[in-house]
PDB file of C-alpha atoms and ligand atoms in Angstrom:
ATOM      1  CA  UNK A   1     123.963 134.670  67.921  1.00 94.00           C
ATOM      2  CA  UNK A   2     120.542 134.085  66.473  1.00 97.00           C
ATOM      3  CA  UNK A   3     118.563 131.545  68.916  1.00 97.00           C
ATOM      4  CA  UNK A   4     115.051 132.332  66.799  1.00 98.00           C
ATOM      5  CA  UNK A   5     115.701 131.726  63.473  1.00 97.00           C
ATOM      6  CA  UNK A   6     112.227 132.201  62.347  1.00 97.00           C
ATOM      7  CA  UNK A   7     111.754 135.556  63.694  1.00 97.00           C
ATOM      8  CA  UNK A   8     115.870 136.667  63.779  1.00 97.00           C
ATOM      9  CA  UNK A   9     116.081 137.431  67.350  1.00 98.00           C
ATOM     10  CA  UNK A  10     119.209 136.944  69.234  1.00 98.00           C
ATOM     11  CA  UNK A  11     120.279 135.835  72.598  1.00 97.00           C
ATOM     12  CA  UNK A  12     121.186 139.798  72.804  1.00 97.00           C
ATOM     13  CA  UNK A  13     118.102 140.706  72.266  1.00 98.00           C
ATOM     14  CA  UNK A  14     116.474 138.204  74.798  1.00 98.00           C
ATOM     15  CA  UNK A  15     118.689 139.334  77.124  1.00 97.00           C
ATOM     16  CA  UNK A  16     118.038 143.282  76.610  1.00 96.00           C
ATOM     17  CA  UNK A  17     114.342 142.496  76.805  1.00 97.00           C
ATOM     18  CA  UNK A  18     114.869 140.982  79.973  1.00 96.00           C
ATOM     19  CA  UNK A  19     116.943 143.925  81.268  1.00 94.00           C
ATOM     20  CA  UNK A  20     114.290 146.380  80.263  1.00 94.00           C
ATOM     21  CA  UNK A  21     111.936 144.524  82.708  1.00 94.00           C
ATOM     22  CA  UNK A  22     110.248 141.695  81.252  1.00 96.00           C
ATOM     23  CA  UNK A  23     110.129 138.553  83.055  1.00 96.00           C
ATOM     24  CA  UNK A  24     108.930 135.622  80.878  1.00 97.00           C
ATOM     25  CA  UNK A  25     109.050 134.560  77.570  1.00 98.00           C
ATOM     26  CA  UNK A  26     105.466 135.884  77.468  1.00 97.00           C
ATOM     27  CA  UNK A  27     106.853 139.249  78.607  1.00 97.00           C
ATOM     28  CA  UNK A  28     109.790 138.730  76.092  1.00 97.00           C
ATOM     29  CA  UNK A  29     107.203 138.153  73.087  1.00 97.00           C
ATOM     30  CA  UNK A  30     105.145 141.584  74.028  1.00 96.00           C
ATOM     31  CA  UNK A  31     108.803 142.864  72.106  1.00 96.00           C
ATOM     32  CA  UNK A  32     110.295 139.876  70.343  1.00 97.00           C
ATOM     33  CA  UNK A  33     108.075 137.493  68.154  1.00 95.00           C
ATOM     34  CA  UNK A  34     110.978 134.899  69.951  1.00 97.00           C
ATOM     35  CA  UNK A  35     109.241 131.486  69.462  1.00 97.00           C
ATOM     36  CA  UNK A  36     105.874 132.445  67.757  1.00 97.00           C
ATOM     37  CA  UNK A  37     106.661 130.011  64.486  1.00 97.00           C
ATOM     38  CA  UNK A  38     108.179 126.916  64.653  1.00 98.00           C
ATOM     39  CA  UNK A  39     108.837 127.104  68.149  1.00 96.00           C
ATOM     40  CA  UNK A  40     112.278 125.122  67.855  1.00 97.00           C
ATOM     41  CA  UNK A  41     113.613 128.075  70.331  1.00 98.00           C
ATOM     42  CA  UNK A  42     111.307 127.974  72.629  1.00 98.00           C
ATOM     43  CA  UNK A  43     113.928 126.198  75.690  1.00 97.00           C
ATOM     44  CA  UNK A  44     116.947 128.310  74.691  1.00 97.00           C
ATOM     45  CA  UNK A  45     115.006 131.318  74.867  1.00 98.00           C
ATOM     46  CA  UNK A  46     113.741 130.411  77.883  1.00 98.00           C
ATOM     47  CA  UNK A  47     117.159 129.488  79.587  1.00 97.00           C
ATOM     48  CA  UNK A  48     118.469 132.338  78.518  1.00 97.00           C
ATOM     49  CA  UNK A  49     115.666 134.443  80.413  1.00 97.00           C
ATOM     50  CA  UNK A  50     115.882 132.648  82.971  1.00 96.00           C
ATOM     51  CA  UNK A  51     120.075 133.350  83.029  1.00 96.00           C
ATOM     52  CA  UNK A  52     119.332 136.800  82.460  1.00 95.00           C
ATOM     53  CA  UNK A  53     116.920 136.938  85.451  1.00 95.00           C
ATOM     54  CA  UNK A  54     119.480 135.015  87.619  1.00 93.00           C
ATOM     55  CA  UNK A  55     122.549 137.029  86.784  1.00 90.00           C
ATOM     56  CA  UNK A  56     120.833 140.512  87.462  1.00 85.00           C
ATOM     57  CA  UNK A  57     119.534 139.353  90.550  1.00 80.00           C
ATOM     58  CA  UNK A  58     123.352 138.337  91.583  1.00 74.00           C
ATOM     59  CA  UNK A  59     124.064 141.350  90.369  1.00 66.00           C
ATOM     60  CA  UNK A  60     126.622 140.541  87.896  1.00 55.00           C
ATOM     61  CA  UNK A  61     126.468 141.759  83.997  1.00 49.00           C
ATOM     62  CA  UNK A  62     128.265 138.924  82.640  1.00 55.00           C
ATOM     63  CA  UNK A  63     126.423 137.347  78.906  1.00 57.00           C
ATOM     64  CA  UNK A  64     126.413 133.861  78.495  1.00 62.00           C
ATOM     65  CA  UNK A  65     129.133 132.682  76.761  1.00 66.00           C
ATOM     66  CA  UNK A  66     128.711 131.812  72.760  1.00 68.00           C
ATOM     67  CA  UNK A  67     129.513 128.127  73.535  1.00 69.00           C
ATOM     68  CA  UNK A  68     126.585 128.008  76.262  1.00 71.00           C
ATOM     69  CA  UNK A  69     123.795 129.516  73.375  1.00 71.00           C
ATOM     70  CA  UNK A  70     125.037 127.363  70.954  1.00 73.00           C
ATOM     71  CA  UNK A  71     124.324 124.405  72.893  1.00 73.00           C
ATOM     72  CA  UNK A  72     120.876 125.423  74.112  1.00 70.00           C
ATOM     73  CA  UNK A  73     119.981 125.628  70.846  1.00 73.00           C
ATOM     74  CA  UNK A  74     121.770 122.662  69.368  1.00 74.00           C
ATOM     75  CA  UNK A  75     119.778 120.687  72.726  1.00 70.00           C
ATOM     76  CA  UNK A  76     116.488 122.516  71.660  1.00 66.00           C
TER      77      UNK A  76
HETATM   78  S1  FES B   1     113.209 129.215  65.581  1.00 68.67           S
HETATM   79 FE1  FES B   1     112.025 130.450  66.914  1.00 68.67          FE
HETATM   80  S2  FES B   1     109.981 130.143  66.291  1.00 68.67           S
HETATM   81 FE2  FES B   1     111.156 128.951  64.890  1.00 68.67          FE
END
C-alpha cells in the first residue's frame, strides 16, 4: 500500500529501508523521498519505522497488517 502518495513509496518500502539499517525517517529519506512534498505521510511513515524498528528488535518478521496502514494514513 502506498503511504506517500506524492513520492509513491509504500509501507514495503519503508519497511525494507528500515531493514537495510536505517533508523529514522531522516535515515529512510537518504533512500525514499517518503514525506519530502506535502508531508501528509509524515506520522504513518513514521509509525511504521518505528513498527519496523520494534518488531526486529523482538525479533519477529511479521508486516503490519493492511488494515493498520490504512488507518495511519487515513489518521494522518
Ligand atoms: S503524501 Fe508523502 S509527501 Fe505528500
Amino acid at each position: 500500500m502506498f503511504v506517500c502518495i506524492c513520492n509513491a513509496v509504500s509501507d514495503h518500502q519503508i519497511a525494507d529501508a528500515v531493514s537495510a539499517g536505517a533508523r529514522d525517517l531522516e535515515d529512510v529519506q537518504q533512500v525514499l523521498k517518503v514525506s519530502t512534498g506535502c508531508g501528509t505521510c509524515r506520522s504513518a511513515a513514521e509509525a511504521i519505522i518505528e513498527n519496523t524498528l520494534l518488531q526486529t528488535a523482538a525479533g519477529r518478521n511479521h508486516a503490519l497488517h493492511a488494515n493498520d496502514i490504512a488507518a495511519l494514513v487515513y489518521a494522518a
